[in-house]
Amino acid sequence: MAADNMEIDDSLYSRQRYVLGDQAMCKMAQSYVFLSGVGGLGVEIAKNIILAGIKALTIHDTKAAENLDLGSNFFLHEDDVASQKNRAAATISQLSELNPYVQVNSSSVLLDENTDLSFLQHYQCVVLTETRLLLQKKINDFCRSQQPPIKFISADVYGVFCRVFCDFGDHFEVSDPVGEEPKEIFIQNITRSNPGIVTCMDNHNHGLETGQFVTFREINGMTELNESVQQVTVLSLYSFSIGDTSRLGPYLHGGIAVQLKMPKTFTFESMETQLLNPQCFIVDFSKSETPLQIHTAMLALDRFQKQYNRLPSIGCLQDAEELFKLALNVNETLKNKIAVNQNLIRCLSRTARGCLAPLTAAFGGIVSQEVLKALTGKFSPLQQWLYFDAMEIIQTPEGTSSDHFQPRGDRYDALRACVGESVFQKLSNLNVFIVGCGAIGCEMLKNFALLGIGTGSQQGMITITDPDLIEKSNLNRQFLFRPQHIQKPKSYTAASATLMINHQMKIDSHLNKVCPSTENIYSDDFYSQVDVVITALDNVEARRYVDSRCVSNQRPLLDSGTMGTKGHTEVIVPNLTESYNSHRDPPEEEIPFCTLKSFPALIEHTIQWSRDKFETSFSHKPSMYNKFWDTYKSTDNVLQRMEKGESLEGSFQAIKLLSRWPTDWHQCVSLARVKFEKYFHHKALQLLHSFPLDTKLKDGSLFWQSPKRPPCPVQFDINDELHYTFILSAARLFAVIYKIPCMEQDLSKETISNILSEVKIPKFTPSAKQIETDENVKKSDQAKLAVSSEEERVAINLLNQARSSGMATKSYLHMMPISFEKDNDNNGHIDFITTASNIRAKMYSIDTADRLKTKRIAGRIIPAIATATAAVSGLVALELIKLVEGCPFEAYKNCFFNLAIPIIVFTEPAAVKKTQIRNDISFSIWDRWSIYGTEDFTLLNFIDAVKETYNVEPTMVVHGVKMLYVPVMPGHVKRLKLTMEKLVKPTLDKKYIDLTVSFAAESDGDEDLPGPPVRYYFRPEEN
């Protein structure tokens, strides 16, 4: 079966399809992977590639489950350890449940230097974990010898250190190195020169890079460039040069430059070669030498295992010394020698027997993405080594004995070997609030289960909240959920699944949003009981709100998010770092109203127009209709009031809808056909009537030139699938809002055709109505509600006609508004938007978009994949350990990554800034001043109390948006005598309010200075 012709289950894979594309998805669905080693890292890789949707996975392991595994393998249980069950056999059933389309097999045969490797020939990718170096080299050589080469990946986590190695053969071709949507750039000018210089329209950033390729279309004048391929040299954000244009015709106007995706070939070396001269991928430029130091240490560790047939003992100084000597010997064999880091060697020796679950999660995500690259040729592969450490978390207070890190025979031994008993106890007693229980939330809960968070006998609790129910599309990333959980609450289901991983946890599940309306639940008292807040949200505004609550209550916040293969993590620590609200991304550029309404230039414009039409016709208008009749109750009441000359807001729109109420399926189809004519024929004729093709602007240039495209009226053709589907989907939606039943036979093409043959199409009559061309003009909702006297007269007539035809009954006074639902393929919502968008696109000579792209844009879907989700959750859990340990500022790391390129960058968070009020008085976002009042405490008492307590006099006091005291405002000086309670009017349960206070500048004429929030308590402080 050709890869491109395979059917993809969009209800399961829709978010991932937007990341990988259908071609890569189909390649993946035909691929076989062999994975050896089902420890913590192995099970993470298996989980992610099964969720992604490969054809088959064989998990191989010869080891029996032991206590150390319970700290990182979330599918192993105490029973498996007690019965010494093989790790592959113990996990296969749970791995198989993750994706019904993936066949999972297990193997426990011996795999060593003497094994015949021919069985690997039918796999496209081999992944090794927990495998000795000699065997890795042998398998790597075998994989390279095959035609085509089997893609080879090896990876390991030892304590707080991890490594990844990739070898995809001598020539590995990648079809799409970056995975970004090709850019379309409108052109302002092209010079006739060598090289030719292309300038973007309206100084829009072209977003190109030198060396990339573009093609051109729709250029007027210099037509030789149309369809040509040109390599780009970037000159500025708004211009770039191409080839020689000096001999081409003069550029007149218009044109679009379209970025081309060009394949790229990557070359890999064998492991044998790379061991001596490693090509290391740098992730933390503050530790640029560390990768080579870890490379040396890992090779020394393999020699130690070969010599002693074991890993170094925890806390054994003799083993650490022996490992250091081996590292010195290894370093002599390397082409690029480095200074061996003795502290790093000691850390590796002490923690090698342990395994840090956050690292297995993070690097399980990274390695999994490399597996998908190997199978699909999509995105740039990692070349060739990736090393990482989390040495910052190793805290060894003076006097701490090695017993602190020794195993105690429980599920936390692997963690204890890395962080010690005291840190583990702090983790178990932690109170965590997780906001959001989607993909990141599920991964976070799994990590916290492995870390033992919220398991303390006296303290410790995880509170999670999410109002959403589980949908099928969630199952592709939110690995705690199964098909039987669909339409069940996410938070409750995730809590139950997490307890299956670690039954010792205490989890309190809620179904609430975290927003101003739930502050009675997530109050200051609630936050005072929380040690750290974790956001697993998918929108900026929710993050900003949670951040503000954390700042107000002095609570650390760990934020993360993903979009496709991109991810970020941010650590926010009271009094050390800035907060989430301290930085703001530029707002998304809105499509101008006139562009949407009359002058689309891109498919995104027609899709947004179609989505707006859906909302207006099937949601907004029915809701407005219901609101009107809920307000005025009956047609009698409305008629009487209008006949008396009373103007009722929304009356004309509501009565018009009532008068056009279809009574059967035939009329729904007729209504859809009339809409087609209005949208795609009459609209074009009106535009061309208002602006004929030869219309010119004041400067003499043509009105219809790029990016404006003249429309071409569309002639309805029932044999055009787009036209037919539009009529069908629109008619179905009209039937829903008007409560008209329709049967299966009503939907047949024959029935539709028969109805359409009888529909009377209104003729086009040109209008004198002015068409908006100013891109700065916004859409006005209020203008539509204003009713002229003529419209009122028409409305009265229409209402009388409706009453006389029996349409005044209660059933006609209520419509059924439709809520847009993108993931239900049977409801016709996406069908309507796709067909409407594409017919409009053809009307304006714009390239159409398939259903998948339309659904993404119209549904504002965020592309998502399990690999990135796993990576961010692991990195967040790592920062959580640092928080618990009370690490200094320089230990914390924010991360941004794009696994497609790949790029992984760790940076220090932004240090908290201090604002100076006076030479000796300053404050940061984390500061808050407090004033305790009494029942008769006046505004003047408050100002005096601030001056006495903080040595600075307030000049302005504001509560929310209400100005309590601004001296220059009339009557405000009199307020000084009023009590605070009278000014603010608090509710009975309100203990305090937060006020914004400003202070006079030291020099006259300068602006007032801001201060920290001042919390005013209505009653004295309790001792």
mmCIF file of N, CA, C and O in Angstrom, residues 141-172:
data_model
loop_
_atom_site.group_PDB
_atom_site.id
_atom_site.type_symbol
_atom_site.label_atom_id
_atom_site.label_comp_id
_atom_site.label_asym_id
_atom_site.label_seq_id
_atom_site.Cartn_x
_atom_site.Cartn_y
_atom_site.Cartn_z
ATOM 1 N N ASP A 141 27.421 -1.176 13.884
ATOM 2 C CA ASP A 141 28.087 -1.602 12.643
ATOM 3 C C ASP A 141 27.140 -2.432 11.774
ATOM 4 O O ASP A 141 27.111 -2.288 10.548
ATOM 5 N N PHE A 142 26.363 -3.320 12.417
ATOM 6 C CA PHE A 142 25.403 -4.147 11.671
ATOM 7 C C PHE A 142 24.358 -3.254 10.989
ATOM 8 O O PHE A 142 24.037 -3.442 9.811
ATOM 9 N N CYS A 143 23.841 -2.272 11.743
ATOM 10 C CA CYS A 143 22.808 -1.383 11.183
ATOM 11 C C CYS A 143 23.353 -0.596 9.994
ATOM 12 O O CYS A 143 22.672 -0.423 8.976
ATOM 13 N N ARG A 144 24.609 -0.149 10.086
ATOM 14 C CA ARG A 144 25.206 0.625 8.992
ATOM 15 C C ARG A 144 25.435 -0.242 7.751
ATOM 16 O O ARG A 144 25.453 0.270 6.623
ATOM 17 N N SER A 145 25.612 -1.541 7.965
ATOM 18 C CA SER A 145 25.932 -2.422 6.837
ATOM 19 C C SER A 145 24.717 -2.780 5.988
ATOM 20 O O SER A 145 24.862 -3.334 4.909
ATOM 21 N N GLN A 146 23.528 -2.497 6.476
ATOM 22 C CA GLN A 146 22.312 -2.852 5.751
ATOM 23 C C GLN A 146 21.997 -1.818 4.671
ATOM 24 O O GLN A 146 22.424 -0.673 4.737
ATOM 25 N N GLN A 147 21.249 -2.250 3.667
ATOM 26 C CA GLN A 147 20.831 -1.369 2.581
ATOM 27 C C GLN A 147 19.309 -1.365 2.450
ATOM 28 O O GLN A 147 18.755 -2.397 2.082
ATOM 29 N N PRO A 148 18.613 -0.285 2.754
ATOM 30 C CA PRO A 148 19.194 0.942 3.316
ATOM 31 C C PRO A 148 19.612 0.736 4.767
ATOM 32 O O PRO A 148 19.150 -0.220 5.419
ATOM 33 N N PRO A 149 20.466 1.614 5.303
ATOM 34 C CA PRO A 149 20.921 1.433 6.685
ATOM 35 C C PRO A 149 19.749 1.458 7.668
ATOM 36 O O PRO A 149 18.791 2.206 7.480
ATOM 37 N N ILE A 150 19.839 0.608 8.689
ATOM 38 C CA ILE A 150 18.873 0.682 9.797
ATOM 39 C C ILE A 150 19.292 1.859 10.670
ATOM 40 O O ILE A 150 20.466 1.984 11.039
ATOM 41 N N LYS A 151 18.350 2.735 10.992
ATOM 42 C CA LYS A 151 18.678 3.897 11.812
ATOM 43 C C LYS A 151 18.956 3.424 13.242
ATOM 44 O O LYS A 151 18.223 2.599 13.799
ATOM 45 N N PHE A 152 20.021 3.965 13.826
ATOM 46 C CA PHE A 152 20.519 3.485 15.117
ATOM 47 C C PHE A 152 20.543 4.628 16.124
ATOM 48 O O PHE A 152 21.039 5.721 15.846
ATOM 49 N N ILE A 153 19.972 4.361 17.309
ATOM 50 C CA ILE A 153 19.990 5.333 18.416
ATOM 51 C C ILE A 153 20.343 4.586 19.694
ATOM 52 O O ILE A 153 19.817 3.499 19.943
ATOM 53 N N SER A 154 21.251 5.146 20.477
ATOM 54 C CA SER A 154 21.486 4.593 21.816
ATOM 55 C C SER A 154 21.396 5.726 22.824
ATOM 56 O O SER A 154 21.770 6.866 22.513
ATOM 57 N N ALA A 155 20.875 5.420 23.988
ATOM 58 C CA ALA A 155 20.663 6.459 25.000
ATOM 59 C C ALA A 155 20.676 5.833 26.386
ATOM 60 O O ALA A 155 20.312 4.672 26.558
ATOM 61 N N ASP A 156 21.093 6.622 27.366
ATOM 62 C CA ASP A 156 21.117 6.144 28.747
ATOM 63 C C ASP A 156 20.976 7.298 29.713
ATOM 64 O O ASP A 156 21.346 8.444 29.406
ATOM 65 N N VAL A 157 20.433 6.991 30.882
ATOM 66 C CA VAL A 157 20.427 7.915 32.018
ATOM 67 C C VAL A 157 21.103 7.203 33.171
ATOM 68 O O VAL A 157 20.678 6.119 33.584
ATOM 69 N N TYR A 158 22.173 7.799 33.680
ATOM 70 C CA TYR A 158 22.863 7.294 34.865
ATOM 71 C C TYR A 158 22.794 8.375 35.927
ATOM 72 O O TYR A 158 23.454 9.410 35.812
ATOM 73 N N GLY A 159 21.955 8.183 36.922
ATOM 74 C CA GLY A 159 21.836 9.169 37.989
ATOM 75 C C GLY A 159 21.331 10.484 37.461
ATOM 76 O O GLY A 159 20.215 10.597 36.959
ATOM 77 N N VAL A 160 22.200 11.521 37.526
ATOM 78 C CA VAL A 160 21.814 12.857 37.059
ATOM 79 C C VAL A 160 22.494 13.189 35.722
ATOM 80 O O VAL A 160 22.580 14.349 35.334
ATOM 81 N N PHE A 161 22.951 12.154 35.023
ATOM 82 C CA PHE A 161 23.615 12.349 33.732
ATOM 83 C C PHE A 161 22.874 11.556 32.655
ATOM 84 O O PHE A 161 22.382 10.458 32.913
ATOM 85 N N CYS A 162 22.833 12.119 31.445
ATOM 86 C CA CYS A 162 22.213 11.372 30.357
ATOM 87 C C CYS A 162 22.937 11.643 29.042
ATOM 88 O O CYS A 162 23.611 12.666 28.877
ATOM 89 N N ARG A 163 22.787 10.684 28.139
ATOM 90 C CA ARG A 163 23.453 10.802 26.841
ATOM 91 C C ARG A 163 22.549 10.212 25.759
ATOM 92 O O ARG A 163 21.756 9.296 26.023
ATOM 93 N N VAL A 164 22.703 10.735 24.541
ATOM 94 C CA VAL A 164 22.001 10.220 23.368
ATOM 95 C C VAL A 164 23.003 10.189 22.213
ATOM 96 O O VAL A 164 23.792 11.134 22.047
ATOM 97 N N PHE A 165 22.970 9.114 21.432
ATOM 98 C CA PHE A 165 23.798 9.018 20.229
ATOM 99 C C PHE A 165 22.918 8.589 19.065
ATOM 100 O O PHE A 165 22.111 7.662 19.190
ATOM 101 N N CYS A 166 23.084 9.274 17.909
ATOM 102 C CA CYS A 166 22.296 8.957 16.707
ATOM 103 C C CYS A 166 23.226 8.672 15.531
ATOM 104 O O CYS A 166 24.213 9.383 15.324
ATOM 105 N N ASP A 167 22.880 7.646 14.759
ATOM 106 C CA ASP A 167 23.569 7.346 13.503
ATOM 107 C C ASP A 167 22.532 6.858 12.497
ATOM 108 O O ASP A 167 22.025 5.753 12.606
ATOM 109 N N PHE A 168 22.230 7.734 11.521
ATOM 110 C CA PHE A 168 21.226 7.396 10.512
ATOM 111 C C PHE A 168 21.854 7.075 9.158
ATOM 112 O O PHE A 168 21.174 7.097 8.124
ATOM 113 N N GLY A 169 23.167 6.776 9.155
ATOM 114 C CA GLY A 169 23.819 6.343 7.923
ATOM 115 C C GLY A 169 24.607 7.449 7.240
ATOM 116 O O GLY A 169 24.569 8.613 7.631
ATOM 117 N N ASP A 170 25.331 7.057 6.194
ATOM 118 C CA ASP A 170 26.199 8.001 5.482
ATOM 119 C C ASP A 170 25.416 9.111 4.788
ATOM 120 O O ASP A 170 25.877 10.248 4.691
ATOM 121 N N HIS A 171 24.240 8.796 4.277
ATOM 122 C CA HIS A 171 23.432 9.776 3.554
ATOM 123 C C HIS A 171 21.979 9.641 3.997
ATOM 124 O O HIS A 171 21.286 8.723 3.581
ATOM 125 N N PHE A 172 21.557 10.582 4.848
ATOM 126 C CA PHE A 172 20.177 10.547 5.349
ATOM 127 C C PHE A 172 19.448 11.783 4.823
ATOM 128 O O PHE A 172 19.777 12.915 5.183
#
